[in-house]
Amino acid sequence: MTLNTQLPSCSILLLAGGRGQRMGGQDKGLIEWHGEPLIAHLHRKTRPLSDDLIISCNRNLEKYAPYADQLVHDDEGDFPGPLAGIRAGLKAARHESLMVLPCDVPRIDAALLHSMREAASQHPDTPLMLRHGEHWEPLLCIIPVALSEAFEKAWQEGERSPGRLMRQLGAIALQCRANDPRLANLNTPELLSAHNNVSD
């Protein structure tokens, strides 16, 4: 199947709203890798896939704005975690599904993004998460926007784990090979440096 196969439209949420603790408090999406901020790498790979590109960010909004059709932010202070950003994205999404990606996976490629959308289109009522080996990647997922209320209810009941919530909602897995380099989270200075000689 070619990458040009027609798939349902989706909104895309890039998560850049975290505290950046492993980066010494820096705004992770704006840290440079291969001469560009991490958010630019994700923008370039996702821009052709959607007319509704959303970035979840809690600071430096003016720097993120050029990379997005919409900006959203957490409705609670003090960086409450990625589930808060996903809730905001689900509320803002203009299409029936929301692809979620963290800003620190610049090595993800078009083939994997296509595989995610293709698998999700076969299960349109169920969340899809990437999985490699035995490890789920809850921030690399596609969520039906119709589940927004379920996410909101779980949040109000104290749930803060996106992965646990999606598994409770019957999430399916798109299996990748263990240690797939496309899923490398470059979320520390050491990891950024280690991957610096590898193209995205």
PDB file of N, CA and C in Angstrom, residues 45-143:
ATOM      1  N   LYS A  45       7.371  17.074   9.399  1.00  0.00           N
ATOM      2  CA  LYS A  45       6.899  15.717   9.104  1.00  0.00           C
ATOM      3  C   LYS A  45       5.381  15.585   9.179  1.00  0.00           C
ATOM      4  N   THR A  46       4.745  16.453   9.954  1.00  0.00           N
ATOM      5  CA  THR A  46       3.299  16.327  10.134  1.00  0.00           C
ATOM      6  C   THR A  46       2.490  17.327   9.313  1.00  0.00           C
ATOM      7  N   ARG A  47       3.086  18.427   8.917  1.00  0.00           N
ATOM      8  CA  ARG A  47       2.351  19.472   8.194  1.00  0.00           C
ATOM      9  C   ARG A  47       1.610  18.936   6.967  1.00  0.00           C
ATOM     10  N   PRO A  48       2.222  18.041   6.161  1.00  0.00           N
ATOM     11  CA  PRO A  48       1.510  17.563   4.974  1.00  0.00           C
ATOM     12  C   PRO A  48       0.307  16.671   5.295  1.00  0.00           C
ATOM     13  N   LEU A  49       0.170  16.231   6.537  1.00  0.00           N
ATOM     14  CA  LEU A  49      -0.844  15.237   6.877  1.00  0.00           C
ATOM     15  C   LEU A  49      -2.147  15.840   7.372  1.00  0.00           C
ATOM     16  N   SER A  50      -2.164  17.133   7.702  1.00  0.00           N
ATOM     17  CA  SER A  50      -3.354  17.689   8.333  1.00  0.00           C
ATOM     18  C   SER A  50      -3.471  19.186   8.098  1.00  0.00           C
ATOM     19  N   ASP A  51      -4.723  19.649   7.999  1.00  0.00           N
ATOM     20  CA  ASP A  51      -4.970  21.094   7.968  1.00  0.00           C
ATOM     21  C   ASP A  51      -5.330  21.604   9.361  1.00  0.00           C
ATOM     22  N   ASP A  52      -5.127  20.752  10.371  1.00  0.00           N
ATOM     23  CA  ASP A  52      -5.427  21.123  11.761  1.00  0.00           C
ATOM     24  C   ASP A  52      -4.281  20.664  12.651  1.00  0.00           C
ATOM     25  N   LEU A  53      -3.217  21.432  12.638  1.00  0.00           N
ATOM     26  CA  LEU A  53      -2.016  21.108  13.406  1.00  0.00           C
ATOM     27  C   LEU A  53      -2.036  21.934  14.695  1.00  0.00           C
ATOM     28  N   ILE A  54      -2.102  21.232  15.817  1.00  0.00           N
ATOM     29  CA  ILE A  54      -2.272  21.857  17.137  1.00  0.00           C
ATOM     30  C   ILE A  54      -0.987  21.646  17.934  1.00  0.00           C
ATOM     31  N   ILE A  55      -0.547  22.666  18.640  1.00  0.00           N
ATOM     32  CA  ILE A  55       0.583  22.504  19.561  1.00  0.00           C
ATOM     33  C   ILE A  55       0.104  22.831  20.967  1.00  0.00           C
ATOM     34  N   SER A  56       0.386  21.925  21.885  1.00  0.00           N
ATOM     35  CA  SER A  56       0.134  22.164  23.306  1.00  0.00           C
ATOM     36  C   SER A  56       1.408  22.741  23.914  1.00  0.00           C
ATOM     37  N   CYS A  57       1.336  24.002  24.351  1.00  0.00           N
ATOM     38  CA  CYS A  57       2.495  24.662  24.948  1.00  0.00           C
ATOM     39  C   CYS A  57       2.023  25.578  26.066  1.00  0.00           C
ATOM     40  N   ASN A  58       2.844  25.723  27.078  1.00  0.00           N
ATOM     41  CA  ASN A  58       2.488  26.535  28.235  1.00  0.00           C
ATOM     42  C   ASN A  58       3.371  27.763  28.407  1.00  0.00           C
ATOM     43  N   ARG A  59       4.303  27.962  27.490  1.00  0.00           N
ATOM     44  CA  ARG A  59       5.181  29.136  27.508  1.00  0.00           C
ATOM     45  C   ARG A  59       5.703  29.352  26.093  1.00  0.00           C
ATOM     46  N   ASN A  60       6.300  30.505  25.854  1.00  0.00           N
ATOM     47  CA  ASN A  60       6.871  30.829  24.535  1.00  0.00           C
ATOM     48  C   ASN A  60       5.865  30.656  23.399  1.00  0.00           C
ATOM     49  N   LEU A  61       4.629  31.083  23.657  1.00  0.00           N
ATOM     50  CA  LEU A  61       3.584  30.887  22.655  1.00  0.00           C
ATOM     51  C   LEU A  61       3.936  31.547  21.324  1.00  0.00           C
ATOM     52  N   GLU A  62       4.576  32.709  21.377  1.00  0.00           N
ATOM     53  CA  GLU A  62       4.894  33.426  20.148  1.00  0.00           C
ATOM     54  C   GLU A  62       5.905  32.664  19.298  1.00  0.00           C
ATOM     55  N   LYS A  63       6.747  31.839  19.932  1.00  0.00           N
ATOM     56  CA  LYS A  63       7.728  31.049  19.174  1.00  0.00           C
ATOM     57  C   LYS A  63       7.102  29.800  18.564  1.00  0.00           C
ATOM     58  N   TYR A  64       6.071  29.271  19.212  1.00  0.00           N
ATOM     59  CA  TYR A  64       5.400  28.078  18.678  1.00  0.00           C
ATOM     60  C   TYR A  64       4.358  28.421  17.618  1.00  0.00           C
ATOM     61  N   ALA A  65       3.797  29.628  17.676  1.00  0.00           N
ATOM     62  CA  ALA A  65       2.680  29.982  16.798  1.00  0.00           C
ATOM     63  C   ALA A  65       2.947  29.730  15.311  1.00  0.00           C
ATOM     64  N   PRO A  66       4.151  30.015  14.780  1.00  0.00           N
ATOM     65  CA  PRO A  66       4.362  29.788  13.348  1.00  0.00           C
ATOM     66  C   PRO A  66       4.273  28.322  12.924  1.00  0.00           C
ATOM     67  N   TYR A  67       4.367  27.419  13.880  1.00  0.00           N
ATOM     68  CA  TYR A  67       4.366  25.989  13.557  1.00  0.00           C
ATOM     69  C   TYR A  67       2.983  25.349  13.685  1.00  0.00           C
ATOM     70  N   ALA A  68       1.950  26.115  13.989  1.00  0.00           N
ATOM     71  CA  ALA A  68       0.654  25.522  14.317  1.00  0.00           C
ATOM     72  C   ALA A  68      -0.499  26.275  13.685  1.00  0.00           C
ATOM     73  N   ASP A  69      -1.616  25.570  13.508  1.00  0.00           N
ATOM     74  CA  ASP A  69      -2.881  26.211  13.170  1.00  0.00           C
ATOM     75  C   ASP A  69      -3.597  26.669  14.436  1.00  0.00           C
ATOM     76  N   GLN A  70      -3.368  25.954  15.529  1.00  0.00           N
ATOM     77  CA  GLN A  70      -3.955  26.307  16.821  1.00  0.00           C
ATOM     78  C   GLN A  70      -2.928  26.055  17.912  1.00  0.00           C
ATOM     79  N   LEU A  71      -2.929  26.878  18.936  1.00  0.00           N
ATOM     80  CA  LEU A  71      -2.177  26.609  20.155  1.00  0.00           C
ATOM     81  C   LEU A  71      -3.175  26.334  21.272  1.00  0.00           C
ATOM     82  N   VAL A  72      -2.868  25.348  22.107  1.00  0.00           N
ATOM     83  CA  VAL A  72      -3.679  25.098  23.296  1.00  0.00           C
ATOM     84  C   VAL A  72      -2.737  25.054  24.490  1.00  0.00           C
ATOM     85  N   HIS A  73      -3.289  25.211  25.673  1.00  0.00           N
ATOM     86  CA  HIS A  73      -2.471  25.143  26.879  1.00  0.00           C
ATOM     87  C   HIS A  73      -3.282  24.473  27.980  1.00  0.00           C
ATOM     88  N   ASP A  74      -2.588  24.046  29.014  1.00  0.00           N
ATOM     89  CA  ASP A  74      -3.238  23.376  30.134  1.00  0.00           C
ATOM     90  C   ASP A  74      -4.171  24.348  30.842  1.00  0.00           C
ATOM     91  N   ASP A  75      -5.307  23.829  31.309  1.00  0.00           N
ATOM     92  CA  ASP A  75      -6.236  24.702  32.028  1.00  0.00           C
ATOM     93  C   ASP A  75      -5.959  24.724  33.528  1.00  0.00           C
ATOM     94  N   GLU A  76      -4.877  24.063  33.931  1.00  0.00           N
ATOM     95  CA  GLU A  76      -4.421  24.122  35.317  1.00  0.00           C
ATOM     96  C   GLU A  76      -2.951  24.494  35.306  1.00  0.00           C
ATOM     97  N   GLY A  77      -2.494  25.238  36.302  1.00  0.00           N
ATOM     98  CA  GLY A  77      -1.109  25.669  36.354  1.00  0.00           C
ATOM     99  C   GLY A  77      -0.157  24.579  36.822  1.00  0.00           C
ATOM    100  N   ASP A  78       1.118  24.905  36.812  1.00  0.00           N
ATOM    101  CA  ASP A  78       2.169  24.049  37.359  1.00  0.00           C
ATOM    102  C   ASP A  78       2.347  22.735  36.606  1.00  0.00           C
ATOM    103  N   PHE A  79       2.198  22.771  35.275  1.00  0.00           N
ATOM    104  CA  PHE A  79       2.543  21.646  34.413  1.00  0.00           C
ATOM    105  C   PHE A  79       1.940  20.320  34.911  1.00  0.00           C
ATOM    106  N   PRO A  80       0.628  20.137  34.788  1.00  0.00           N
ATOM    107  CA  PRO A  80      -0.019  18.954  35.359  1.00  0.00           C
ATOM    108  C   PRO A  80       0.197  17.651  34.597  1.00  0.00           C
ATOM    109  N   GLY A  81       0.954  17.678  33.502  1.00  0.00           N
ATOM    110  CA  GLY A  81       1.277  16.432  32.815  1.00  0.00           C
ATOM    111  C   GLY A  81       0.646  16.324  31.437  1.00  0.00           C
ATOM    112  N   PRO A  82       1.079  15.306  30.651  1.00  0.00           N
ATOM    113  CA  PRO A  82       0.654  15.220  29.250  1.00  0.00           C
ATOM    114  C   PRO A  82      -0.839  14.976  29.062  1.00  0.00           C
ATOM    115  N   LEU A  83      -1.493  14.340  30.020  1.00  0.00           N
ATOM    116  CA  LEU A  83      -2.920  14.114  29.851  1.00  0.00           C
ATOM    117  C   LEU A  83      -3.681  15.439  29.782  1.00  0.00           C
ATOM    118  N   ALA A  84      -3.193  16.455  30.480  1.00  0.00           N
ATOM    119  CA  ALA A  84      -3.820  17.775  30.406  1.00  0.00           C
ATOM    120  C   ALA A  84      -3.728  18.331  28.986  1.00  0.00           C
ATOM    121  N   GLY A  85      -2.570  18.185  28.353  1.00  0.00           N
ATOM    122  CA  GLY A  85      -2.405  18.646  26.983  1.00  0.00           C
ATOM    123  C   GLY A  85      -3.275  17.872  26.004  1.00  0.00           C
ATOM    124  N   ILE A  86      -3.402  16.568  26.228  1.00  0.00           N
ATOM    125  CA  ILE A  86      -4.246  15.747  25.353  1.00  0.00           C
ATOM    126  C   ILE A  86      -5.709  16.158  25.493  1.00  0.00           C
ATOM    127  N   ARG A  87      -6.158  16.423  26.717  1.00  0.00           N
ATOM    128  CA  ARG A  87      -7.537  16.896  26.918  1.00  0.00           C
ATOM    129  C   ARG A  87      -7.784  18.178  26.127  1.00  0.00           C
ATOM    130  N   ALA A  88      -6.848  19.113  26.219  1.00  0.00           N
ATOM    131  CA  ALA A  88      -7.000  20.376  25.498  1.00  0.00           C
ATOM    132  C   ALA A  88      -7.024  20.151  23.991  1.00  0.00           C
ATOM    133  N   GLY A  89      -6.196  19.231  23.521  1.00  0.00           N
ATOM    134  CA  GLY A  89      -6.170  18.926  22.090  1.00  0.00           C
ATOM    135  C   GLY A  89      -7.462  18.304  21.606  1.00  0.00           C
ATOM    136  N   LEU A  90      -8.016  17.393  22.403  1.00  0.00           N
ATOM    137  CA  LEU A  90      -9.285  16.761  22.029  1.00  0.00           C
ATOM    138  C   LEU A  90     -10.408  17.788  21.943  1.00  0.00           C
ATOM    139  N   LYS A  91     -10.405  18.750  22.852  1.00  0.00           N
ATOM    140  CA  LYS A  91     -11.448  19.789  22.831  1.00  0.00           C
ATOM    141  C   LYS A  91     -11.317  20.694  21.612  1.00  0.00           C
ATOM    142  N   ALA A  92     -10.084  20.925  21.157  1.00  0.00           N
ATOM    143  CA  ALA A  92      -9.848  21.856  20.043  1.00  0.00           C
ATOM    144  C   ALA A  92      -9.916  21.199  18.672  1.00  0.00           C
ATOM    145  N   ALA A  93      -9.759  19.875  18.614  1.00  0.00           N
ATOM    146  CA  ALA A  93      -9.612  19.166  17.337  1.00  0.00           C
ATOM    147  C   ALA A  93     -10.804  19.399  16.410  1.00  0.00           C
ATOM    148  N   ARG A  94     -10.514  19.571  15.132  1.00  0.00           N
ATOM    149  CA  ARG A  94     -11.552  19.847  14.134  1.00  0.00           C
ATOM    150  C   ARG A  94     -11.932  18.609  13.332  1.00  0.00           C
ATOM    151  N   HIS A  95     -11.199  17.522  13.518  1.00  0.00           N
ATOM    152  CA  HIS A  95     -11.507  16.288  12.795  1.00  0.00           C
ATOM    153  C   HIS A  95     -11.926  15.197  13.789  1.00  0.00           C
ATOM    154  N   GLU A  96     -12.286  14.032  13.254  1.00  0.00           N
ATOM    155  CA  GLU A  96     -12.862  12.985  14.105  1.00  0.00           C
ATOM    156  C   GLU A  96     -11.820  12.196  14.873  1.00  0.00           C
ATOM    157  N   SER A  97     -10.550  12.336  14.510  1.00  0.00           N
ATOM    158  CA  SER A  97      -9.493  11.668  15.263  1.00  0.00           C
ATOM    159  C   SER A  97      -8.342  12.637  15.492  1.00  0.00           C
ATOM    160  N   LEU A  98      -7.588  12.359  16.550  1.00  0.00           N
ATOM    161  CA  LEU A  98      -6.465  13.220  16.948  1.00  0.00           C
ATOM    162  C   LEU A  98      -5.213  12.372  17.070  1.00  0.00           C
ATOM    163  N   MET A  99      -4.238  12.624  16.199  1.00  0.00           N
ATOM    164  CA  MET A  99      -2.928  11.991  16.333  1.00  0.00           C
ATOM    165  C   MET A  99      -2.115  12.805  17.333  1.00  0.00           C
ATOM    166  N   VAL A 100      -1.510  12.128  18.299  1.00  0.00           N
ATOM    167  CA  VAL A 100      -0.720  12.794  19.339  1.00  0.00           C
ATOM    168  C   VAL A 100       0.737  12.361  19.205  1.00  0.00           C
ATOM    169  N   LEU A 101       1.639  13.337  19.225  1.00  0.00           N
ATOM    170  CA  LEU A 101       3.077  13.065  19.172  1.00  0.00           C
ATOM    171  C   LEU A 101       3.784  13.997  20.148  1.00  0.00           C
ATOM    172  N   PRO A 102       4.781  13.484  20.881  1.00  0.00           N
ATOM    173  CA  PRO A 102       5.580  14.388  21.712  1.00  0.00           C
ATOM    174  C   PRO A 102       6.588  15.127  20.841  1.00  0.00           C
ATOM    175  N   CYS A 103       7.070  16.270  21.328  1.00  0.00           N
ATOM    176  CA  CYS A 103       7.967  17.086  20.506  1.00  0.00           C
ATOM    177  C   CYS A 103       9.385  16.529  20.446  1.00  0.00           C
ATOM    178  N   ASP A 104       9.669  15.481  21.233  1.00  0.00           N
ATOM    179  CA  ASP A 104      11.062  15.010  21.314  1.00  0.00           C
ATOM    180  C   ASP A 104      11.298  13.694  20.575  1.00  0.00           C
ATOM    181  N   VAL A 105      10.520  13.433  19.504  1.00  0.00           N
ATOM    182  CA  VAL A 105      10.760  12.235  18.689  1.00  0.00           C
ATOM    183  C   VAL A 105      11.035  12.652  17.238  1.00  0.00           C
ATOM    184  N   PRO A 106      12.109  13.405  17.006  1.00  0.00           N
ATOM    185  CA  PRO A 106      12.350  13.939  15.660  1.00  0.00           C
ATOM    186  C   PRO A 106      12.718  12.881  14.637  1.00  0.00           C
ATOM    187  N   ARG A 107      12.972  11.642  15.068  1.00  0.00           N
ATOM    188  CA  ARG A 107      13.362  10.606  14.118  1.00  0.00           C
ATOM    189  C   ARG A 107      12.175   9.781  13.609  1.00  0.00           C
ATOM    190  N   ILE A 108      10.975  10.123  14.052  1.00  0.00           N
ATOM    191  CA  ILE A 108       9.801   9.434  13.515  1.00  0.00           C
ATOM    192  C   ILE A 108       9.717   9.718  12.018  1.00  0.00           C
ATOM    193  N   ASP A 109       9.202   8.760  11.236  1.00  0.00           N
ATOM    194  CA  ASP A 109       9.207   8.971   9.784  1.00  0.00           C
ATOM    195  C   ASP A 109       7.805   8.864   9.192  1.00  0.00           C
ATOM    196  N   ALA A 110       7.713   9.234   7.914  1.00  0.00           N
ATOM    197  CA  ALA A 110       6.418   9.263   7.231  1.00  0.00           C
ATOM    198  C   ALA A 110       5.777   7.885   7.177  1.00  0.00           C
ATOM    199  N   ALA A 111       6.582   6.842   7.019  1.00  0.00           N
ATOM    200  CA  ALA A 111       6.025   5.495   6.920  1.00  0.00           C
ATOM    201  C   ALA A 111       5.320   5.102   8.214  1.00  0.00           C
ATOM    202  N   LEU A 112       5.920   5.425   9.349  1.00  0.00           N
ATOM    203  CA  LEU A 112       5.302   5.067  10.627  1.00  0.00           C
ATOM    204  C   LEU A 112       4.053   5.907  10.876  1.00  0.00           C
ATOM    205  N   LEU A 113       4.098   7.182  10.550  1.00  0.00           N
ATOM    206  CA  LEU A 113       2.912   8.024  10.697  1.00  0.00           C
ATOM    207  C   LEU A 113       1.771   7.495   9.838  1.00  0.00           C
ATOM    208  N   HIS A 114       2.085   7.066   8.626  1.00  0.00           N
ATOM    209  CA  HIS A 114       1.062   6.493   7.755  1.00  0.00           C
ATOM    210  C   HIS A 114       0.500   5.200   8.346  1.00  0.00           C
ATOM    211  N   SER A 115       1.396   4.345   8.867  1.00  0.00           N
ATOM    212  CA  SER A 115       0.939   3.085   9.471  1.00  0.00           C
ATOM    213  C   SER A 115       0.015   3.336  10.654  1.00  0.00           C
ATOM    214  N   MET A 116       0.333   4.366  11.447  1.00  0.00           N
ATOM    215  CA  MET A 116      -0.544   4.716  12.569  1.00  0.00           C
ATOM    216  C   MET A 116      -1.930   5.105  12.066  1.00  0.00           C
ATOM    217  N   ARG A 117      -1.973   5.975  11.066  1.00  0.00           N
ATOM    218  CA  ARG A 117      -3.268   6.438  10.551  1.00  0.00           C
ATOM    219  C   ARG A 117      -4.040   5.296   9.898  1.00  0.00           C
ATOM    220  N   GLU A 118      -3.331   4.439   9.198  1.00  0.00           N
ATOM    221  CA  GLU A 118      -3.989   3.316   8.535  1.00  0.00           C
ATOM    222  C   GLU A 118      -4.594   2.362   9.567  1.00  0.00           C
ATOM    223  N   ALA A 119      -3.825   2.022  10.607  1.00  0.00           N
ATOM    224  CA  ALA A 119      -4.327   1.115  11.639  1.00  0.00           C
ATOM    225  C   ALA A 119      -5.497   1.744  12.384  1.00  0.00           C
ATOM    226  N   ALA A 120      -5.393   3.037  12.683  1.00  0.00           N
ATOM    227  CA  ALA A 120      -6.475   3.719  13.406  1.00  0.00           C
ATOM    228  C   ALA A 120      -7.748   3.766  12.576  1.00  0.00           C
ATOM    229  N   SER A 121      -7.610   3.883  11.262  1.00  0.00           N
ATOM    230  CA  SER A 121      -8.795   3.961  10.400  1.00  0.00           C
ATOM    231  C   SER A 121      -9.578   2.652  10.396  1.00  0.00           C
ATOM    232  N   GLN A 122      -8.910   1.558  10.748  1.00  0.00           N
ATOM    233  CA  GLN A 122      -9.584   0.257  10.810  1.00  0.00           C
ATOM    234  C   GLN A 122     -10.292   0.043  12.147  1.00  0.00           C
ATOM    235  N   HIS A 123     -10.001   0.891  13.125  1.00  0.00           N
ATOM    236  CA  HIS A 123     -10.621   0.813  14.459  1.00  0.00           C
ATOM    237  C   HIS A 123     -11.005   2.233  14.878  1.00  0.00           C
ATOM    238  N   PRO A 124     -11.946   2.854  14.184  1.00  0.00           N
ATOM    239  CA  PRO A 124     -12.186   4.289  14.366  1.00  0.00           C
ATOM    240  C   PRO A 124     -12.773   4.694  15.714  1.00  0.00           C
ATOM    241  N   ASP A 125     -13.228   3.713  16.505  1.00  0.00           N
ATOM    242  CA  ASP A 125     -13.843   4.049  17.795  1.00  0.00           C
ATOM    243  C   ASP A 125     -12.933   3.780  18.985  1.00  0.00           C
ATOM    244  N   THR A 126     -11.699   3.378  18.705  1.00  0.00           N
ATOM    245  CA  THR A 126     -10.806   2.891  19.752  1.00  0.00           C
ATOM    246  C   THR A 126      -9.469   3.618  19.694  1.00  0.00           C
ATOM    247  N   PRO A 127      -8.883   3.978  20.833  1.00  0.00           N
ATOM    248  CA  PRO A 127      -7.534   4.574  20.790  1.00  0.00           C
ATOM    249  C   PRO A 127      -6.517   3.584  20.236  1.00  0.00           C
ATOM    250  N   LEU A 128      -5.513   4.128  19.591  1.00  0.00           N
ATOM    251  CA  LEU A 128      -4.389   3.330  19.105  1.00  0.00           C
ATOM    252  C   LEU A 128      -3.119   3.888  19.725  1.00  0.00           C
ATOM    253  N   MET A 129      -2.276   2.990  20.246  1.00  0.00           N
ATOM    254  CA  MET A 129      -0.979   3.411  20.788  1.00  0.00           C
ATOM    255  C   MET A 129       0.129   2.602  20.131  1.00  0.00           C
ATOM    256  N   LEU A 130       1.267   3.238  19.925  1.00  0.00           N
ATOM    257  CA  LEU A 130       2.438   2.481  19.495  1.00  0.00           C
ATOM    258  C   LEU A 130       2.950   1.638  20.655  1.00  0.00           C
ATOM    259  N   ARG A 131       3.579   0.539  20.297  1.00  0.00           N
ATOM    260  CA  ARG A 131       4.148  -0.350  21.300  1.00  0.00           C
ATOM    261  C   ARG A 131       5.414  -0.937  20.692  1.00  0.00           C
ATOM    262  N   HIS A 132       6.486  -0.982  21.454  1.00  0.00           N
ATOM    263  CA  HIS A 132       7.694  -1.644  20.961  1.00  0.00           C
ATOM    264  C   HIS A 132       8.176  -2.592  22.037  1.00  0.00           C
ATOM    265  N   GLY A 133       8.392  -3.847  21.619  1.00  0.00           N
ATOM    266  CA  GLY A 133       8.620  -4.891  22.611  1.00  0.00           C
ATOM    267  C   GLY A 133       7.392  -4.980  23.501  1.00  0.00           C
ATOM    268  N   GLU A 134       7.601  -4.901  24.810  1.00  0.00           N
ATOM    269  CA  GLU A 134       6.493  -4.932  25.766  1.00  0.00           C
ATOM    270  C   GLU A 134       6.116  -3.534  26.252  1.00  0.00           C
ATOM    271  N   HIS A 135       6.714  -2.519  25.661  1.00  0.00           N
ATOM    272  CA  HIS A 135       6.557  -1.159  26.170  1.00  0.00           C
ATOM    273  C   HIS A 135       5.567  -0.358  25.336  1.00  0.00           C
ATOM    274  N   TRP A 136       4.512   0.124  25.986  1.00  0.00           N
ATOM    275  CA  TRP A 136       3.548   1.005  25.323  1.00  0.00           C
ATOM    276  C   TRP A 136       4.136   2.420  25.240  1.00  0.00           C
ATOM    277  N   GLU A 137       3.755   3.141  24.188  1.00  0.00           N
ATOM    278  CA  GLU A 137       4.140   4.556  24.016  1.00  0.00           C
ATOM    279  C   GLU A 137       2.859   5.391  23.996  1.00  0.00           C
ATOM    280  N   PRO A 138       2.329   5.743  25.164  1.00  0.00           N
ATOM    281  CA  PRO A 138       1.029   6.412  25.192  1.00  0.00           C
ATOM    282  C   PRO A 138       1.010   7.807  24.591  1.00  0.00           C
ATOM    283  N   LEU A 139       2.172   8.427  24.417  1.00  0.00           N
ATOM    284  CA  LEU A 139       2.194   9.757  23.816  1.00  0.00           C
ATOM    285  C   LEU A 139       2.424   9.700  22.306  1.00  0.00           C
ATOM    286  N   LEU A 140       2.421   8.496  21.753  1.00  0.00           N
ATOM    287  CA  LEU A 140       2.454   8.290  20.304  1.00  0.00           C
ATOM    288  C   LEU A 140       1.196   7.505  19.984  1.00  0.00           C
ATOM    289  N   CYS A 141       0.125   8.217  19.731  1.00  0.00           N
ATOM    290  CA  CYS A 141      -1.184   7.570  19.684  1.00  0.00           C
ATOM    291  C   CYS A 141      -2.124   8.305  18.746  1.00  0.00           C
ATOM    292  N   ILE A 142      -3.256   7.675  18.483  1.00  0.00           N
ATOM    293  CA  ILE A 142      -4.369   8.313  17.779  1.00  0.00           C
ATOM    294  C   ILE A 142      -5.627   8.045  18.594  1.00  0.00           C
ATOM    295  N   ILE A 143      -6.365   9.109  18.891  1.00  0.00           N
ATOM    296  CA  ILE A 143      -7.523   9.016  19.778  1.00  0.00           C
ATOM    297  C   ILE A 143      -8.772   9.501  19.038  1.00  0.00           C
TER     298      ILE A 143
END
